[in-house]
Steps between C-alpha positions, in 0.01 A plus 500: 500500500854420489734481164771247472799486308760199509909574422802282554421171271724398238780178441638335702681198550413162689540496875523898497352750679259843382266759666200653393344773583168634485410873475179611644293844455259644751514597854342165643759265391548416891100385552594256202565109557736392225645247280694340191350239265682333203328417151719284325478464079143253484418499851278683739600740709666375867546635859853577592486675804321745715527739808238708708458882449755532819741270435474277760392233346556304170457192339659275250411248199627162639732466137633864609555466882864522537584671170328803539478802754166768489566825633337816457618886610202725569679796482615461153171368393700169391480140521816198445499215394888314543538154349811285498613150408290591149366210271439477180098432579500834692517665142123684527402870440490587887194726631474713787144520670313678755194459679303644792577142655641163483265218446560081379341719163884591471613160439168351366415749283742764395319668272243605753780747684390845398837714388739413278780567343627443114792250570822490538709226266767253668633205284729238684777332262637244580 
């Protein structure tokens, strides 16, 4: 198992930038795949990004590429998530994920990725 905590949202302004972070526990955070998702107020919950257990890899929401950079460092047990050129629809609670693997499930059904974390806030004014 792997526990997941979420830092760095807050306010901020149209067109500006934040990171988040996302904590993780255990000794296997490395054999994890891992990810964001949004939830915004009344909708379901939505891929953001993603990136392989190694870091080689990662993939993007097509309303994200562009705005946001994934990275992860395995020897602080810690994955990013860097967004710029904010909106005000990007306003969500954002969600860091992890899985044994990456799968379409990511993107077609969110809630079936097994670890999660408890949120992490960002509002966008405009």
């Amino acid at each position: 198992q792997v526990q997941l905590v979420e830092s760095g949202g807050g306010l901020v302004q149209a067109g500006g930038s934040l990171r988040l972070s996302c904590a993780a526990s255990g000794r296997t955070f490395s054999s994890y795949a891992m990810g964001w998702f949004r939830q915004a107020s009344g909708k379901g919950r939505e891929f953001v990004a993603s990136i392989t257990s190694s870091g080689d890899s990662t993939y993007y929401a097509d309303s994200m590429k562009g705005r946001v950079t994934i990275s992860r460092n395995n020897t602080k047990n810690t994955l990013y998530l860097y967004m710029n050129s904010l909106k005000t629809e990007d306003t969500a609670v954002y969600y860091c994920a992890a899985d044994r693997q990456i799968g379409d499930y990511w993107r077609l059904n969110p809630y079936a990725v097994n670890y999660w974390g408890k949120g992490t806030l960002v509002t966008v004014s405009s």
